[in-house]
Amino acid sequence: MMSLLRLPLIGAVVAVLASATAHADSVEDFYKGKTISLVIGYSVGGGYDLYGRLVARHLGKYIPGKPTIVPQNMTGAGSFRAASFLYAAAPKDGTVLGTFGRTIATMPLLGAVSAPLDPTKLTWLGSVTNEVSLCVTWHTSPVKVWKDALDKPINMGGEGTGADPDVYALLYKNVFGAKWKLIAGYHGTNDVTLAMERGEVDGLCGLSWSTMRSRHMQWYVDKKINIINQAALKKQPELPDVPLASELTQDADKLQMLKLFLATQEIARPFAAPPDIPADRKAALIAAFEQTTRDGEFLAEAQKLSMEVNPLGAKAVSDLINELYATPKPLVEKAAQAMAK
């Protein structure tokens, strides 16, 4: 005979299972037949756009109810417009997601933006991969190696405050002494690279190695570009002779500031949703993103497109953001000065 003492425990377990099933059913009922917008903060054809559309093609099958995912490009201010939209204006019901520049997460910390955005409150889903950001110049540029950048004035393409090309160009100019001028206003990396080909600018910083591999590898093979440095915590194996940004100085303060920016390379292709979405939908979206980055078809397509996948989970991304926002104020102030045009 079953002990009467065990009946309450069994009842509690049944209640928990029933509650979990109800939550799952609720999420499925909500998403069934719906369309989710996946906002991409850059123009068509660049690296963020490629990753955004890749995720959009596979994410829906792992969200209960299997909603349709529709990618939408929202350019402006180096993808800050898209990030701000997610934070302040997008519906907080789990029907809008987005991807934007990795360095956007640090811009409010550095006081570089005035529009509303608190990255610590976004619903982080994870990042598809970490990344190496390259500083490159066109083959006709007088700057062939990093040392040239300290002596020869050139124009570097940018997109807007907080965008990868702008952040790294200003960092190298203001902290490391590069003799270049930032020409901002392009809507994405693809637009900047086209401008470089046309001779409007000499080059750009913040070009991801994954974008190079998937979009511009022929440039590298044909020696149409000069790769003058790489921003990452460790070198890209294919570029053993290209210096890391951390190898450009021995100054302790400069190295500390640099680390603040290089940390975002670990969340190179971030995806997030607005703050305060319902807890059950938040959990479902995070789980779906994690499953997507392990999906065989997703990985096969990424490999076919020469796109790297080295995912970081939602908690790891959130923890990294919170760690950055705990940076001592004096160091933050120095880094903020480095972003001044």
mmCIF file of C-alpha atoms in Angstrom:
data_model
loop_
_atom_site.group_PDB
_atom_site.id
_atom_site.type_symbol
_atom_site.label_atom_id
_atom_site.label_comp_id
_atom_site.label_asym_id
_atom_site.label_seq_id
_atom_site.Cartn_x
_atom_site.Cartn_y
_atom_site.Cartn_z
ATOM 1 C CA MET A 1 0.000 0.000 0.000
ATOM 2 C CA MET A 2 1.353 3.429 -0.884
ATOM 3 C CA SER A 3 2.375 5.483 2.083
ATOM 4 C CA LEU A 4 0.089 8.394 2.774
ATOM 5 C CA LEU A 5 3.223 10.473 3.356
ATOM 6 C CA ARG A 6 4.176 10.085 -0.305
ATOM 7 C CA LEU A 7 0.871 11.336 -1.679
ATOM 8 C CA PRO A 8 1.624 15.063 -1.179
ATOM 9 C CA LEU A 9 5.007 14.641 -2.888
ATOM 10 C CA ILE A 10 3.468 12.865 -5.861
ATOM 11 C CA GLY A 11 0.803 15.531 -6.027
ATOM 12 C CA ALA A 12 3.437 18.255 -6.088
ATOM 13 C CA VAL A 13 5.342 16.532 -8.920
ATOM 14 C CA VAL A 14 2.164 16.150 -10.937
ATOM 15 C CA ALA A 15 1.349 19.801 -10.377
ATOM 16 C CA VAL A 16 4.820 20.897 -11.590
ATOM 17 C CA LEU A 17 4.585 18.702 -14.692
ATOM 18 C CA ALA A 18 1.103 19.983 -15.420
ATOM 19 C CA SER A 19 2.322 23.566 -15.027
ATOM 20 C CA ALA A 20 5.273 22.946 -17.391
ATOM 21 C CA THR A 21 2.967 21.380 -19.964
ATOM 22 C CA ALA A 22 0.582 24.309 -19.661
ATOM 23 C CA HIS A 23 3.449 26.772 -20.227
ATOM 24 C CA ALA A 24 4.637 24.820 -23.286
ATOM 25 C CA ASP A 25 1.110 24.720 -24.668
ATOM 26 C CA SER A 26 0.732 28.443 -23.978
ATOM 27 C CA VAL A 27 3.915 29.283 -25.910
ATOM 28 C CA GLU A 28 2.920 27.027 -28.794
ATOM 29 C CA ASP A 29 -0.563 28.536 -28.938
ATOM 30 C CA PHE A 30 0.902 32.036 -28.954
ATOM 31 C CA TYR A 31 3.382 31.450 -31.782
ATOM 32 C CA LYS A 32 1.248 29.195 -33.981
ATOM 33 C CA GLY A 33 0.495 31.033 -37.235
ATOM 34 C CA LYS A 34 2.474 34.105 -36.190
ATOM 35 C CA THR A 35 5.330 35.904 -37.928
ATOM 36 C CA ILE A 36 8.468 36.926 -36.027
ATOM 37 C CA SER A 37 10.470 39.883 -37.309
ATOM 38 C CA LEU A 38 14.244 39.469 -37.147
ATOM 39 C CA VAL A 39 15.676 42.974 -37.368
ATOM 40 C CA ILE A 40 19.150 43.237 -38.929
ATOM 41 C CA GLY A 41 20.982 46.451 -38.131
ATOM 42 C CA TYR A 42 22.944 46.597 -41.390
ATOM 43 C CA SER A 43 22.349 46.649 -45.138
ATOM 44 C CA VAL A 44 21.967 43.576 -47.308
ATOM 45 C CA GLY A 45 25.113 41.627 -48.167
ATOM 46 C CA GLY A 46 27.361 42.265 -45.176
ATOM 47 C CA GLY A 47 28.403 39.813 -42.491
ATOM 48 C CA TYR A 48 25.679 40.656 -39.974
ATOM 49 C CA ASP A 49 23.083 40.366 -42.727
ATOM 50 C CA LEU A 50 24.409 36.951 -43.773
ATOM 51 C CA TYR A 51 24.304 35.638 -40.201
ATOM 52 C CA GLY A 52 20.890 37.192 -39.560
ATOM 53 C CA ARG A 53 19.345 35.559 -42.613
ATOM 54 C CA LEU A 54 21.029 32.230 -41.869
ATOM 55 C CA VAL A 55 19.504 32.173 -38.384
ATOM 56 C CA ALA A 56 16.125 33.293 -39.769
ATOM 57 C CA ARG A 57 16.023 30.304 -42.128
ATOM 58 C CA HIS A 58 16.413 27.763 -39.304
ATOM 59 C CA LEU A 59 15.230 29.262 -36.001
ATOM 60 C CA GLY A 60 11.480 28.887 -36.580
ATOM 61 C CA LYS A 61 11.451 25.091 -36.521
ATOM 62 C CA TYR A 62 12.687 25.094 -32.910
ATOM 63 C CA ILE A 63 10.201 27.643 -31.542
ATOM 64 C CA PRO A 64 6.983 26.000 -30.289
ATOM 65 C CA GLY A 65 4.236 26.655 -32.834
ATOM 66 C CA LYS A 66 6.847 26.964 -35.615
ATOM 67 C CA PRO A 67 6.275 30.653 -36.486
ATOM 68 C CA THR A 68 7.600 32.174 -39.696
ATOM 69 C CA ILE A 69 10.792 34.224 -39.256
ATOM 70 C CA VAL A 70 11.095 37.234 -41.568
ATOM 71 C CA PRO A 71 14.429 39.135 -41.723
ATOM 72 C CA GLN A 72 14.123 42.912 -41.994
ATOM 73 C CA ASN A 73 17.034 45.289 -42.532
ATOM 74 C CA MET A 74 16.935 48.398 -40.336
ATOM 75 C CA THR A 75 20.024 50.436 -41.144
ATOM 76 C CA GLY A 76 21.206 53.600 -39.446
ATOM 77 C CA ALA A 77 23.848 54.845 -36.996
ATOM 78 C CA GLY A 78 26.043 51.790 -37.409
ATOM 79 C CA SER A 79 23.191 49.451 -36.299
ATOM 80 C CA PHE A 80 22.486 51.487 -33.153
ATOM 81 C CA ARG A 81 19.080 52.339 -34.617
ATOM 82 C CA ALA A 82 18.152 48.646 -34.652
ATOM 83 C CA ALA A 83 19.470 48.038 -31.122
ATOM 84 C CA SER A 84 17.613 51.081 -29.779
ATOM 85 C CA PHE A 85 14.431 49.939 -31.524
ATOM 86 C CA LEU A 86 14.666 46.537 -29.849
ATOM 87 C CA TYR A 87 15.223 48.143 -26.467
ATOM 88 C CA ALA A 88 12.696 50.969 -26.523
ATOM 89 C CA ALA A 89 10.108 50.548 -29.280
ATOM 90 C CA ALA A 90 9.683 46.929 -30.361
ATOM 91 C CA PRO A 91 6.789 44.882 -28.927
ATOM 92 C CA LYS A 92 7.817 43.070 -25.740
ATOM 93 C CA ASP A 93 5.851 39.938 -26.585
ATOM 94 C CA GLY A 94 8.532 37.794 -28.236
ATOM 95 C CA THR A 95 7.558 38.600 -31.837
ATOM 96 C CA VAL A 96 10.625 40.745 -32.577
ATOM 97 C CA LEU A 97 14.277 39.703 -32.415
ATOM 98 C CA GLY A 98 17.379 41.366 -33.756
ATOM 99 C CA THR A 99 21.086 41.379 -34.449
ATOM 100 C CA PHE A 100 23.399 44.388 -34.410
ATOM 101 C CA GLY A 101 27.061 45.352 -34.127
ATOM 102 C CA ARG A 102 29.048 43.663 -31.387
ATOM 103 C CA THR A 103 30.525 46.953 -30.156
ATOM 104 C CA ILE A 104 27.071 48.523 -29.728
ATOM 105 C CA ALA A 105 26.868 46.849 -26.309
ATOM 106 C CA THR A 106 29.663 49.071 -24.971
ATOM 107 C CA MET A 107 28.525 52.406 -26.420
ATOM 108 C CA PRO A 108 26.127 53.400 -23.604
ATOM 109 C CA LEU A 109 28.842 52.462 -21.105
ATOM 110 C CA LEU A 110 31.228 54.849 -22.859
ATOM 111 C CA GLY A 111 28.643 57.621 -23.095
ATOM 112 C CA ALA A 112 28.893 57.565 -26.881
ATOM 113 C CA VAL A 113 25.128 57.535 -27.534
ATOM 114 C CA SER A 114 22.192 59.521 -26.211
ATOM 115 C CA ALA A 115 19.221 57.452 -27.434
ATOM 116 C CA PRO A 116 17.749 54.931 -24.989
ATOM 117 C CA LEU A 117 19.613 51.622 -24.712
ATOM 118 C CA ASP A 118 20.626 49.568 -21.683
ATOM 119 C CA PRO A 119 22.316 46.395 -22.984
ATOM 120 C CA THR A 120 22.180 44.792 -19.517
ATOM 121 C CA LYS A 121 18.372 44.696 -19.800
ATOM 122 C CA LEU A 122 18.059 43.226 -23.291
ATOM 123 C CA THR A 123 16.911 39.615 -23.590
ATOM 124 C CA TRP A 124 20.111 38.046 -24.921
ATOM 125 C CA LEU A 125 19.601 34.884 -26.959
ATOM 126 C CA GLY A 126 23.276 34.176 -27.608
ATOM 127 C CA SER A 127 25.913 34.681 -30.282
ATOM 128 C CA VAL A 128 26.528 32.472 -33.308
ATOM 129 C CA THR A 129 30.290 32.859 -33.121
ATOM 130 C CA ASN A 130 33.253 34.788 -31.813
ATOM 131 C CA GLU A 131 35.345 36.734 -34.294
ATOM 132 C CA VAL A 132 38.553 38.367 -35.421
ATOM 133 C CA SER A 133 38.170 41.918 -36.735
ATOM 134 C CA LEU A 134 40.638 43.025 -39.377
ATOM 135 C CA CYS A 135 41.975 46.417 -40.332
ATOM 136 C CA VAL A 136 42.461 46.382 -44.108
ATOM 137 C CA THR A 137 43.503 48.781 -46.864
ATOM 138 C CA TRP A 138 43.098 48.503 -50.626
ATOM 139 C CA HIS A 139 46.169 47.497 -52.607
ATOM 140 C CA THR A 140 46.525 51.025 -54.054
ATOM 141 C CA SER A 141 46.715 52.602 -50.579
ATOM 142 C CA PRO A 142 50.083 53.964 -49.359
ATOM 143 C CA VAL A 143 49.460 52.096 -46.085
ATOM 144 C CA LYS A 144 50.592 48.491 -46.599
ATOM 145 C CA VAL A 145 51.495 47.530 -43.014
ATOM 146 C CA TRP A 146 50.667 48.920 -39.573
ATOM 147 C CA LYS A 147 53.846 51.002 -39.356
ATOM 148 C CA ASP A 148 52.748 52.937 -42.464
ATOM 149 C CA ALA A 149 49.555 53.977 -40.661
ATOM 150 C CA LEU A 150 51.623 55.952 -38.165
ATOM 151 C CA ASP A 151 53.174 58.116 -40.900
ATOM 152 C CA LYS A 152 50.881 58.242 -43.951
ATOM 153 C CA PRO A 153 47.472 60.001 -43.820
ATOM 154 C CA ILE A 154 44.600 58.050 -45.388
ATOM 155 C CA ASN A 155 40.777 57.946 -45.279
ATOM 156 C CA MET A 156 39.020 55.033 -43.564
ATOM 157 C CA GLY A 157 35.358 54.179 -44.115
ATOM 158 C CA GLY A 158 32.831 54.194 -41.261
ATOM 159 C CA GLU A 159 29.131 53.744 -40.605
ATOM 160 C CA GLY A 160 28.203 55.647 -37.456
ATOM 161 C CA THR A 161 28.777 55.876 -33.711
ATOM 162 C CA GLY A 162 29.200 52.432 -32.195
ATOM 163 C CA ALA A 163 29.730 50.549 -35.454
ATOM 164 C CA ASP A 164 32.732 48.235 -35.632
ATOM 165 C CA PRO A 165 34.621 50.215 -38.344
ATOM 166 C CA ASP A 166 34.142 53.507 -36.488
ATOM 167 C CA VAL A 167 35.073 52.140 -33.059
ATOM 168 C CA TYR A 168 38.295 50.528 -34.224
ATOM 169 C CA ALA A 169 39.302 53.342 -36.570
ATOM 170 C CA LEU A 170 38.949 55.898 -33.755
ATOM 171 C CA LEU A 171 40.680 53.630 -31.261
ATOM 172 C CA TYR A 172 43.712 53.194 -33.520
ATOM 173 C CA LYS A 173 43.741 56.892 -34.352
ATOM 174 C CA ASN A 174 43.324 58.345 -30.864
ATOM 175 C CA VAL A 175 45.159 55.753 -28.783
ATOM 176 C CA PHE A 176 47.738 54.252 -31.127
ATOM 177 C CA GLY A 177 48.463 57.276 -33.335
ATOM 178 C CA ALA A 178 47.249 56.156 -36.770
ATOM 179 C CA LYS A 179 47.288 59.083 -39.218
ATOM 180 C CA TRP A 180 43.885 58.584 -40.763
ATOM 181 C CA LYS A 181 40.556 60.332 -41.115
ATOM 182 C CA LEU A 182 37.242 58.579 -40.512
ATOM 183 C CA ILE A 183 34.686 58.993 -43.313
ATOM 184 C CA ALA A 184 31.413 57.846 -41.721
ATOM 185 C CA GLY A 185 27.872 57.484 -43.033
ATOM 186 C CA TYR A 186 27.902 54.194 -44.948
ATOM 187 C CA HIS A 187 25.019 51.802 -44.175
ATOM 188 C CA GLY A 188 27.061 48.645 -43.663
ATOM 189 C CA THR A 189 30.346 46.884 -44.238
ATOM 190 C CA ASN A 190 29.293 45.924 -47.750
ATOM 191 C CA ASP A 191 28.835 49.601 -48.629
ATOM 192 C CA VAL A 192 32.238 50.484 -47.156
ATOM 193 C CA THR A 193 34.013 47.744 -49.080
ATOM 194 C CA LEU A 194 32.375 48.945 -52.304
ATOM 195 C CA ALA A 195 33.598 52.466 -51.494
ATOM 196 C CA MET A 196 37.080 51.058 -50.956
ATOM 197 C CA GLU A 197 36.987 49.388 -54.370
ATOM 198 C CA ARG A 198 35.847 52.659 -55.959
ATOM 199 C CA GLY A 199 38.660 54.603 -54.283
ATOM 200 C CA GLU A 200 36.381 56.745 -52.095
ATOM 201 C CA VAL A 201 38.217 55.484 -49.008
ATOM 202 C CA ASP A 202 41.520 53.681 -48.534
ATOM 203 C CA GLY A 203 40.210 50.945 -46.269
ATOM 204 C CA LEU A 204 38.300 50.052 -43.140
ATOM 205 C CA CYS A 205 38.767 48.512 -39.736
ATOM 206 C CA GLY A 206 36.368 46.035 -38.172
ATOM 207 C CA LEU A 207 36.082 43.772 -41.232
ATOM 208 C CA SER A 208 35.350 40.353 -39.782
ATOM 209 C CA TRP A 209 37.434 37.390 -40.856
ATOM 210 C CA SER A 210 34.203 35.420 -41.410
ATOM 211 C CA THR A 211 32.990 38.146 -43.791
ATOM 212 C CA MET A 212 36.326 38.035 -45.551
ATOM 213 C CA ARG A 213 36.061 34.264 -45.980
ATOM 214 C CA SER A 214 32.452 34.253 -47.166
ATOM 215 C CA ARG A 215 32.415 37.416 -49.311
ATOM 216 C CA HIS A 216 35.910 38.615 -50.223
ATOM 217 C CA MET A 217 38.347 35.714 -50.101
ATOM 218 C CA GLN A 218 39.396 36.350 -53.695
ATOM 219 C CA TRP A 219 40.761 39.738 -52.599
ATOM 220 C CA TYR A 220 43.004 37.959 -50.140
ATOM 221 C CA VAL A 221 44.108 35.367 -52.694
ATOM 222 C CA ASP A 222 44.770 38.011 -55.389
ATOM 223 C CA LYS A 223 46.502 40.359 -52.904
ATOM 224 C CA LYS A 224 43.976 43.117 -53.569
ATOM 225 C CA ILE A 225 44.030 44.076 -49.900
ATOM 226 C CA ASN A 226 46.579 44.658 -47.166
ATOM 227 C CA ILE A 227 45.672 43.259 -43.725
ATOM 228 C CA ILE A 228 47.522 45.526 -41.318
ATOM 229 C CA ASN A 229 46.312 44.240 -37.943
ATOM 230 C CA GLN A 230 43.754 42.005 -36.275
ATOM 231 C CA ALA A 231 41.615 42.757 -33.219
ATOM 232 C CA ALA A 232 40.987 39.638 -31.157
ATOM 233 C CA LEU A 233 42.131 37.852 -28.037
ATOM 234 C CA LYS A 234 44.181 35.467 -30.180
ATOM 235 C CA LYS A 235 45.380 35.394 -33.798
ATOM 236 C CA GLN A 236 43.451 33.923 -36.663
ATOM 237 C CA PRO A 237 45.507 30.795 -37.581
ATOM 238 C CA GLU A 238 45.533 31.763 -41.269
ATOM 239 C CA LEU A 239 47.119 35.140 -40.407
ATOM 240 C CA PRO A 240 50.179 34.296 -38.287
ATOM 241 C CA ASP A 241 52.229 37.254 -39.579
ATOM 242 C CA VAL A 242 49.556 39.932 -39.062
ATOM 243 C CA PRO A 243 50.025 41.620 -35.650
ATOM 244 C CA LEU A 244 47.349 41.563 -32.982
ATOM 245 C CA ALA A 245 46.217 44.989 -31.793
ATOM 246 C CA SER A 246 47.600 44.067 -28.366
ATOM 247 C CA GLU A 247 51.049 43.704 -29.923
ATOM 248 C CA LEU A 248 51.076 47.321 -31.107
ATOM 249 C CA THR A 249 51.911 48.784 -27.696
ATOM 250 C CA GLN A 250 53.521 47.951 -24.372
ATOM 251 C CA ASP A 251 51.662 50.710 -22.523
ATOM 252 C CA ALA A 252 49.611 49.188 -19.678
ATOM 253 C CA ASP A 253 46.794 51.780 -19.851
ATOM 254 C CA LYS A 254 46.403 51.343 -23.601
ATOM 255 C CA LEU A 255 46.301 47.584 -23.222
ATOM 256 C CA GLN A 256 43.601 47.868 -20.541
ATOM 257 C CA MET A 257 41.474 50.082 -22.780
ATOM 258 C CA LEU A 258 41.980 47.740 -25.690
ATOM 259 C CA LYS A 259 40.764 44.798 -23.636
ATOM 260 C CA LEU A 260 37.478 46.610 -23.020
ATOM 261 C CA PHE A 261 36.841 46.640 -26.772
ATOM 262 C CA LEU A 262 38.297 43.231 -27.580
ATOM 263 C CA ALA A 263 35.937 41.557 -25.112
ATOM 264 C CA THR A 264 33.079 42.164 -27.526
ATOM 265 C CA GLN A 265 34.852 40.010 -30.120
ATOM 266 C CA GLU A 266 33.638 37.054 -28.061
ATOM 267 C CA ILE A 267 30.037 38.004 -28.942
ATOM 268 C CA ALA A 268 30.738 38.796 -32.563
ATOM 269 C CA ARG A 269 27.310 37.864 -33.963
ATOM 270 C CA PRO A 270 24.892 38.640 -31.118
ATOM 271 C CA PHE A 271 21.134 38.094 -31.179
ATOM 272 C CA ALA A 272 18.719 39.642 -28.713
ATOM 273 C CA ALA A 273 15.076 40.388 -28.035
ATOM 274 C CA PRO A 274 13.499 43.331 -26.172
ATOM 275 C CA PRO A 275 13.530 43.487 -22.368
ATOM 276 C CA ASP A 276 10.691 42.129 -20.237
ATOM 277 C CA ILE A 277 9.180 39.611 -22.639
ATOM 278 C CA PRO A 278 7.082 36.890 -20.903
ATOM 279 C CA ALA A 279 9.299 34.408 -19.089
ATOM 280 C CA ASP A 280 7.986 31.318 -20.876
ATOM 281 C CA ARG A 281 8.543 32.848 -24.322
ATOM 282 C CA LYS A 282 11.978 34.092 -23.272
ATOM 283 C CA ALA A 283 12.949 30.567 -22.248
ATOM 284 C CA ALA A 284 11.554 29.163 -25.492
ATOM 285 C CA LEU A 285 13.483 31.654 -27.658
ATOM 286 C CA ILE A 286 16.760 31.039 -25.806
ATOM 287 C CA ALA A 287 16.328 27.273 -26.143
ATOM 288 C CA ALA A 288 15.427 27.606 -29.827
ATOM 289 C CA PHE A 289 18.510 29.715 -30.546
ATOM 290 C CA GLU A 290 20.765 27.187 -28.803
ATOM 291 C CA GLN A 291 19.193 24.296 -30.731
ATOM 292 C CA THR A 292 19.542 26.207 -33.998
ATOM 293 C CA THR A 293 23.287 26.693 -33.547
ATOM 294 C CA ARG A 294 23.645 22.905 -33.120
ATOM 295 C CA ASP A 295 21.294 21.954 -35.967
ATOM 296 C CA GLY A 296 22.881 19.827 -38.691
ATOM 297 C CA GLU A 297 21.237 21.666 -41.585
ATOM 298 C CA PHE A 298 22.190 25.026 -40.075
ATOM 299 C CA LEU A 299 25.816 23.935 -39.657
ATOM 300 C CA ALA A 300 25.958 22.464 -43.162
ATOM 301 C CA GLU A 301 24.659 25.687 -44.705
ATOM 302 C CA ALA A 302 27.100 27.768 -42.644
ATOM 303 C CA GLN A 303 29.967 25.592 -43.839
ATOM 304 C CA LYS A 304 28.805 25.888 -47.453
ATOM 305 C CA LEU A 305 28.789 29.684 -47.090
ATOM 306 C CA SER A 306 32.218 29.684 -45.357
ATOM 307 C CA MET A 307 30.631 31.143 -42.211
ATOM 308 C CA GLU A 308 32.151 30.267 -38.849
ATOM 309 C CA VAL A 309 30.016 28.883 -36.032
ATOM 310 C CA ASN A 310 31.380 28.858 -32.487
ATOM 311 C CA PRO A 311 28.306 29.682 -30.408
ATOM 312 C CA LEU A 312 28.079 31.376 -27.053
ATOM 313 C CA GLY A 313 24.948 30.823 -24.973
ATOM 314 C CA ALA A 314 22.551 33.433 -23.633
ATOM 315 C CA LYS A 315 23.860 33.307 -20.054
ATOM 316 C CA ALA A 316 27.483 33.631 -21.179
ATOM 317 C CA VAL A 317 26.632 36.670 -23.314
ATOM 318 C CA SER A 318 24.647 38.272 -20.497
ATOM 319 C CA ASP A 319 27.452 37.592 -18.003
ATOM 320 C CA LEU A 320 30.016 39.187 -20.335
ATOM 321 C CA ILE A 321 27.868 42.307 -20.767
ATOM 322 C CA ASN A 322 27.421 42.637 -17.020
ATOM 323 C CA GLU A 323 31.178 42.209 -16.519
ATOM 324 C CA LEU A 324 31.915 44.996 -18.998
ATOM 325 C CA TYR A 325 29.504 47.311 -17.175
ATOM 326 C CA ALA A 326 31.382 46.635 -13.936
ATOM 327 C CA THR A 327 34.586 48.093 -15.437
ATOM 328 C CA PRO A 328 36.198 50.681 -13.120
ATOM 329 C CA LYS A 329 35.067 54.207 -13.953
ATOM 330 C CA PRO A 330 38.556 55.696 -14.572
ATOM 331 C CA LEU A 331 39.234 53.096 -17.268
ATOM 332 C CA VAL A 332 35.824 53.695 -18.825
ATOM 333 C CA GLU A 333 36.522 57.434 -18.959
ATOM 334 C CA LYS A 334 39.835 56.842 -20.755
ATOM 335 C CA ALA A 335 38.153 54.514 -23.234
ATOM 336 C CA ALA A 336 35.414 57.088 -23.824
ATOM 337 C CA GLN A 337 38.046 59.695 -24.708
ATOM 338 C CA ALA A 338 39.486 57.270 -27.231
ATOM 339 C CA MET A 339 36.155 57.298 -29.080
ATOM 340 C CA ALA A 340 36.163 61.068 -29.543
ATOM 341 C CA LYS A 341 36.353 62.091 -33.180
#
